[in-house]
Amino acid sequence: MSISLTRIESRPALTPGYYQFFIDFETSSSEHLEQAVAELREIAKEVSVVSFSGHSDTPSASAATAATAAKPVAANASSGSGRDVTSNVPWFPRKKTDLDTFADKVLEMGEELSSDHPGAHDPAYRARRAEITRIAKTHRHGMPLPHIEYSEQETATWGAVFDRLTKLYPTHACREHQYVFPLLEQNCGFRKDNIPQLEDVSNFLKDCTGFTLRPVMGLLSSRDFLNGLAFRVFHSTQYIRHHSKPLYTPEPDVCHELLGHAPLFADPDFAAFSQEIGLASLGASDDDIEKLATIFWFTVEFGLCRQIGLDGNNDEVRAFGAGLLSSFGELEYCLSDKPEKRPFDPARTAIQKYPITDYQPVYFVADSFKDAKDKVREFAASLKRPFDVRYNPYTETIEVLDSQDKLVRYAHLIKQDVSTLTTALERLSSSA
């Protein structure tokens, strides 16, 4: 049997005591693929081929297995410095096209619905979800984002959510969200009677901060989702909640993504903060991924921030988390006296337990997005990762800073930026 293993990745499965292994390999024939799958089924609880490309001379495949084996690590390519500092950490994407490997690897929801989901017993709704998730599954980097023709019923559901939330934004949403939202109405078709298309929103965000949206079938693992943020890519669903309960959803949907998340990705400081969490997740251990995912939960999803009030005092607390900005009930609750509010401290936030299906009993309040970014960067430096990374926006790749040559090149780039800054300051001073 001729098989060349190109990647292996593992993570705890949803079933306690089990692990999932994602394996990419190249083989000389489809017969060898069938043989490999057959042998894996002898030692694993379940095996499925999530993708197969047989149009080239060397077919390639990805297989997902669930087994009770010890967890290995996945090797990345050597840096050429004589030592490979990434060989003993979990695999992570190096370029944007690597995010294509996440397309099939959703943990739950998407096409499959739990028995208590409002749409679980609605055949028409399930068929519609299946249609939209299949479209997301086929999307690859560089392709136009899928255009979804939403029905009148789906638009009415969006309208009910849009109407309730937009009435609260002036008094509950952070200043940055309030600044961007009218721009989305003007440029991306944000209105009660229209569900915006991901393509329009993604293009708008890219012009603002370089962030882009990418369709996804359902919930990704924390590792995969956070890895995407390192490239300023946000994985977004396109299906919508069930019409029977327009003001409730047990999982992210297009209302949550576009009303909650999208506006703030147009803000430079928030975009930089989100990317900082993503960069820290690359090659991180499972324990550190859990900490970073918890920080994400209490900030990007359920974060509060202090802002200067109309009287000039820094005493107003507003919501910036998408889970709050897309839920009128929790948006009102989070700014009341009922929950506990604590200062944002990544080290403490990272270990705070939280409920998923109830309102949060504890919220963390950031002084600003920039301050939160600096604190996350400092926290990331304490994580057990034997290297640092940077995102190269010109090549849209991740650079591992593991050699003197790379550090020298990086230092030259910083020097050029400092020189440009110095010249600009001098000209500004002379013209004052």
Coordinates of N, CA, C and O in Angstrom, one line a residue, residues 154-259:
E154 N -37.8 33.8 5.8 CA -36.5 34.0 6.4 C -36.3 35.5 6.6 O -35.7 36.0 7.7
T155 N -36.7 36.3 5.7 CA -36.5 37.8 5.8 C -37.3 38.4 6.9 O -36.9 39.3 7.6
A156 N -38.5 37.8 7.1 CA -39.4 38.3 8.2 C -38.8 38.0 9.5 O -38.9 38.7 10.5
T157 N -38.1 36.8 9.6 CA -37.5 36.4 10.9 C -36.3 37.4 11.2 O -36.2 37.9 12.3
W158 N -35.5 37.7 10.1 CA -34.4 38.7 10.3 C -35.0 40.0 10.7 O -34.5 40.7 11.6
G159 N -36.1 40.4 10.1 CA -36.7 41.7 10.4 C -37.2 41.8 11.8 O -37.0 42.9 12.4
A160 N -37.7 40.7 12.4 CA -38.1 40.8 13.8 C -36.9 41.0 14.7 O -37.0 41.8 15.7
V161 N -35.8 40.3 14.4 CA -34.6 40.5 15.2 C -34.0 41.9 15.0 O -33.7 42.6 16.0
F162 N -33.9 42.3 13.8 CA -33.4 43.6 13.4 C -34.1 44.7 14.1 O -33.5 45.7 14.7
D163 N -35.4 44.7 14.1 CA -36.3 45.7 14.7 C -36.1 45.8 16.2 O -35.9 46.9 16.8
R164 N -36.0 44.7 16.9 CA -35.9 44.7 18.4 C -34.5 45.2 18.8 O -34.4 46.0 19.7
L165 N -33.5 44.8 18.1 CA -32.1 45.1 18.5 C -31.8 46.6 18.2 O -31.1 47.2 19.0
T166 N -32.1 47.0 17.0 CA -31.7 48.4 16.6 C -32.4 49.5 17.5 O -31.8 50.6 17.6
K167 N -33.4 49.1 18.2 CA -34.0 50.0 19.2 C -33.2 50.2 20.4 O -33.2 51.2 21.1
L168 N -32.4 49.1 20.7 CA -31.5 49.1 21.9 C -30.1 49.6 21.7 O -29.5 50.1 22.6
Y169 N -29.7 49.6 20.5 CA -28.3 49.9 20.2 C -27.9 51.3 20.7 O -26.8 51.5 21.2
P170 N -28.7 52.3 20.5 CA -28.3 53.7 20.9 C -28.0 53.8 22.4 O -27.2 54.7 22.8
T171 N -28.6 53.0 23.2 CA -28.4 53.1 24.7 C -27.6 52.0 25.2 O -27.1 52.1 26.4
H172 N -27.3 50.9 24.5 CA -26.6 49.8 25.0 C -25.3 49.4 24.3 O -24.5 48.8 24.9
A173 N -25.3 49.6 23.0 CA -24.1 49.2 22.2 C -22.9 50.2 22.4 O -23.2 51.4 22.6
C174 N -21.7 49.7 22.2 CA -20.5 50.5 22.4 C -20.5 51.6 21.2 O -21.1 51.4 20.2
R175 N -19.7 52.6 21.4 CA -19.6 53.7 20.5 C -19.1 53.2 19.1 O -19.6 53.7 18.1
E176 N -18.2 52.3 19.1 CA -17.7 51.8 17.8 C -18.7 51.1 17.0 O -18.8 51.2 15.8
H177 N -19.6 50.3 17.6 CA -20.7 49.6 17.0 C -21.7 50.6 16.4 O -22.1 50.5 15.3
Q178 N -22.0 51.6 17.2 CA -22.9 52.7 16.7 C -22.4 53.5 15.6 O -23.1 53.9 14.7
Y179 N -21.1 53.6 15.5 CA -20.4 54.4 14.4 C -20.5 53.6 13.1 O -20.8 54.1 12.0
V180 N -20.2 52.3 13.2 CA -20.1 51.5 12.0 C -21.5 51.1 11.5 O -21.7 51.0 10.2
F181 N -22.5 50.9 12.3 CA -23.8 50.3 11.9 C -24.4 51.1 10.8 O -24.9 50.6 9.8
P182 N -24.5 52.5 10.9 CA -25.1 53.3 9.8 C -24.3 53.1 8.5 O -24.9 53.1 7.4
L183 N -23.0 52.8 8.5 CA -22.2 52.6 7.3 C -22.6 51.3 6.7 O -22.6 51.2 5.4
L184 N -22.9 50.3 7.5 CA -23.4 49.0 7.0 C -24.8 49.2 6.3 O -25.1 48.5 5.3
E185 N -25.6 50.0 6.9 CA -26.9 50.3 6.3 C -26.8 51.0 4.9 O -27.5 50.7 4.0
Q186 N -25.8 51.9 4.8 CA -25.6 52.6 3.6 C -24.9 51.8 2.5 O -25.2 51.9 1.3
N187 N -24.0 50.9 2.9 CA -23.1 50.2 2.0 C -23.4 48.7 1.8 O -23.0 48.2 0.7
C188 N -24.1 48.1 2.7 CA -24.3 46.6 2.7 C -25.7 46.2 2.7 O -26.0 45.0 2.9
G189 N -26.7 47.1 2.7 CA -28.1 46.7 2.7 C -28.6 46.2 4.0 O -29.5 45.4 4.0
F190 N -28.0 46.7 5.1 CA -28.6 46.4 6.4 C -29.9 47.1 6.6 O -29.9 48.3 6.8
R191 N -31.0 46.4 6.6 CA -32.3 47.0 6.8 C -33.3 45.9 7.2 O -33.0 44.7 7.0
K192 N -34.4 46.3 7.7 CA -35.4 45.3 8.3 C -35.9 44.4 7.2 O -36.1 43.2 7.5
D193 N -36.0 44.8 6.0 CA -36.6 44.0 5.0 C -35.6 43.3 4.0 O -35.9 42.9 2.9
N194 N -34.3 43.2 4.5 CA -33.3 42.6 3.6 C -32.2 42.0 4.5 O -31.7 42.6 5.4
I195 N -31.9 40.7 4.2 CA -30.8 40.1 4.8 C -29.5 40.3 4.0 O -29.5 39.9 2.8
P196 N -28.5 41.0 4.5 CA -27.3 41.3 3.8 C -26.6 40.0 3.3 O -26.7 39.0 3.9
Q197 N -25.9 40.2 2.2 CA -25.1 39.0 1.6 C -23.7 39.1 2.2 O -23.1 40.2 2.4
L198 N -23.1 38.0 2.5 CA -21.8 37.9 3.1 C -20.7 38.6 2.2 O -19.8 39.3 2.7
E199 N -20.9 38.5 0.9 CA -19.9 39.1 0.0 C -19.9 40.6 0.1 O -18.8 41.2 0.2
D200 N -21.0 41.2 0.2 CA -21.1 42.7 0.4 C -20.4 43.1 1.7 O -19.7 44.1 1.8
V201 N -20.8 42.4 2.8 CA -20.2 42.7 4.1 C -18.7 42.5 4.2 O -18.0 43.3 4.7
S202 N -18.3 41.3 3.6 CA -16.9 41.0 3.6 C -16.1 42.0 2.9 O -15.0 42.4 3.3
N203 N -16.6 42.5 1.7 CA -15.8 43.5 0.9 C -15.7 44.8 1.7 O -14.7 45.5 1.7
F204 N -16.8 45.1 2.4 CA -16.8 46.4 3.2 C -15.7 46.3 4.4 O -15.0 47.2 4.6
L205 N -15.7 45.1 5.1 CA -14.8 44.9 6.2 C -13.4 44.9 5.7 O -12.5 45.5 6.3
K206 N -13.1 44.3 4.5 CA -11.8 44.3 4.0 C -11.3 45.7 3.7 O -10.1 46.0 3.9
D207 N -12.1 46.5 3.1 CA -11.7 47.9 2.9 C -11.4 48.7 4.2 O -10.6 49.6 4.2
C208 N -12.1 48.3 5.3 CA -11.9 49.0 6.6 C -10.7 48.5 7.3 O -9.8 49.3 7.8
T209 N -10.5 47.2 7.5 CA -9.5 46.6 8.4 C -8.8 45.4 7.8 O -7.8 44.9 8.4
G210 N -9.2 45.0 6.6 CA -8.5 43.8 6.1 C -9.2 42.5 6.5 O -8.8 41.4 6.1
F211 N -10.2 42.6 7.4 CA -11.0 41.4 7.8 C -11.9 40.9 6.7 O -12.4 41.7 5.9
T212 N -12.1 39.6 6.6 CA -13.0 39.1 5.6 C -13.8 38.0 6.2 O -13.5 37.4 7.3
L213 N -15.0 37.7 5.6 CA -15.9 36.7 6.1 C -15.7 35.4 5.2 O -15.3 35.5 4.1
R214 N -16.0 34.3 5.8 CA -15.9 33.0 5.1 C -17.1 32.1 5.5 O -17.3 32.0 6.7
P215 N -17.8 31.6 4.6 CA -19.0 30.7 5.0 C -18.5 29.5 5.7 O -17.5 28.9 5.3
V216 N -19.3 29.0 6.6 CA -19.0 27.8 7.4 C -20.3 27.0 7.6 O -21.3 27.5 7.7
M217 N -20.1 25.7 7.6 CA -21.3 24.8 7.8 C -21.9 24.9 9.1 O -23.1 24.7 9.3
G218 N -21.1 25.0 10.2 CA -21.6 25.1 11.5 C -20.5 25.4 12.5 O -19.6 26.2 12.1
L219 N -20.6 24.9 13.7 CA -19.6 25.3 14.7 C -18.3 24.6 14.5 O -18.2 23.4 14.4
L220 N -17.2 25.4 14.4 CA -15.9 24.8 14.3 C -15.3 24.5 15.7 O -15.9 25.0 16.7
S221 N -14.3 23.8 15.7 CA -13.6 23.6 17.0 C -13.0 25.0 17.4 O -12.8 25.8 16.5
S222 N -12.7 25.1 18.7 CA -12.1 26.4 19.1 C -10.8 26.6 18.4 O -10.5 27.8 18.0
R223 N -10.0 25.6 18.3 CA -8.7 25.8 17.6 C -8.8 26.3 16.2 O -8.2 27.2 15.8
D224 N -9.7 25.6 15.4 CA -9.9 26.0 14.0 C -10.4 27.4 13.9 O -10.0 28.2 13.1
F225 N -11.4 27.7 14.7 CA -12.0 29.0 14.6 C -11.0 30.1 15.0 O -10.9 31.1 14.3
L226 N -10.3 30.0 16.1 CA -9.3 31.0 16.5 C -8.2 31.1 15.5 O -7.7 32.2 15.2
N227 N -7.8 30.0 14.9 CA -6.7 30.0 13.9 C -7.1 30.9 12.7 O -6.3 31.6 12.2
G228 N -8.4 30.9 12.4 CA -8.8 31.7 11.3 C -8.7 33.2 11.6 O -8.3 34.0 10.7
L229 N -8.9 33.6 12.8 CA -8.7 35.0 13.2 C -7.3 35.5 13.0 O -7.1 36.7 12.8
A230 N -6.3 34.6 13.0 CA -4.9 35.0 12.8 C -4.7 35.6 11.4 O -3.8 36.4 11.2
F231 N -5.6 35.2 10.5 CA -5.5 35.7 9.1 C -6.5 36.8 8.9 O -6.8 37.2 7.7
R232 N -7.2 37.3 9.9 CA -8.3 38.2 9.8 C -9.4 37.6 9.0 O -10.0 38.3 8.2
V233 N -9.7 36.4 9.3 CA -10.8 35.7 8.6 C -11.8 35.3 9.7 O -11.4 34.6 10.7
F234 N -13.0 35.6 9.5 CA -14.1 35.2 10.4 C -15.0 34.3 9.7 O -15.6 34.6 8.7
H235 N -15.2 33.1 10.3 CA -16.0 32.0 9.7 C -17.5 32.3 10.1 O -17.8 32.4 11.3
S236 N -18.3 32.5 9.1 CA -19.7 32.9 9.4 C -20.7 32.0 8.8 O -20.6 31.5 7.7
T237 N -21.8 31.7 9.6 CA -22.9 30.9 9.0 C -23.7 31.8 8.1 O -23.7 33.0 8.2
Q238 N -24.6 31.2 7.3 CA -25.5 31.9 6.4 C -27.0 31.5 6.6 O -27.9 32.1 6.1
Y239 N -27.2 30.4 7.4 CA -28.6 30.0 7.6 C -29.1 30.9 8.8 O -28.4 31.5 9.5
I240 N -30.4 30.8 8.9 CA -31.1 31.7 9.9 C -31.9 30.8 10.9 O -32.3 29.7 10.6
R241 N -32.1 31.3 12.1 CA -32.9 30.6 13.1 C -34.3 30.3 12.6 O -34.8 30.8 11.6
H242 N -35.0 29.4 13.4 CA -36.3 28.9 13.0 C -37.3 30.1 13.2 O -37.3 30.8 14.2
H243 N -38.3 30.2 12.3 CA -39.2 31.3 12.3 C -40.2 31.2 13.5 O -40.8 32.2 13.9
S244 N -40.3 30.1 14.1 CA -41.2 29.9 15.2 C -40.7 30.7 16.5 O -41.5 31.1 17.3
K245 N -39.4 30.9 16.6 CA -38.8 31.6 17.7 C -37.8 32.6 17.2 O -36.6 32.4 17.3
P246 N -38.2 33.7 16.5 CA -37.3 34.6 15.9 C -36.4 35.3 16.9 O -35.3 35.8 16.5
L247 N -36.7 35.3 18.2 CA -35.9 36.0 19.2 C -35.0 35.0 20.0 O -34.5 35.4 21.0
Y248 N -34.9 33.8 19.5 CA -34.1 32.8 20.2 C -33.4 31.9 19.2 O -33.9 31.5 18.1
T249 N -32.2 31.6 19.5 CA -31.4 30.6 18.7 C -30.4 29.9 19.6 O -29.8 30.6 20.4
P250 N -30.3 28.6 19.5 CA -29.4 27.9 20.3 C -27.9 27.8 19.8 O -27.1 27.3 20.4
E251 N -27.8 28.4 18.6 CA -26.4 28.4 18.0 C -26.3 29.7 17.1 O -27.3 30.3 16.8
P252 N -25.0 30.0 16.7 CA -24.9 31.2 15.8 C -25.6 31.0 14.5 O -25.6 29.9 13.9
D253 N -26.2 32.1 14.1 CA -26.9 32.1 12.8 C -26.5 33.5 12.1 O -25.7 34.3 12.6
V254 N -27.1 33.7 10.9 CA -26.7 34.9 10.2 C -27.1 36.2 11.0 O -26.4 37.2 10.8
C255 N -28.1 36.2 11.8 CA -28.4 37.3 12.6 C -27.3 37.6 13.6 O -26.9 38.8 13.8
H256 N -26.9 36.6 14.3 CA -25.8 36.7 15.2 C -24.5 37.2 14.6 O -23.8 38.1 15.1
E257 N -24.2 36.7 13.4 CA -22.9 37.0 12.7 C -22.9 38.4 12.2 O -21.9 39.2 12.4
L258 N -24.0 38.8 11.5 CA -24.0 40.1 10.9 C -24.4 41.3 11.8 O -23.9 42.4 11.6
L259 N -25.3 41.1 12.7 CA -25.7 42.1 13.6 C -24.8 42.3 14.8 O -24.5 43.4 15.3

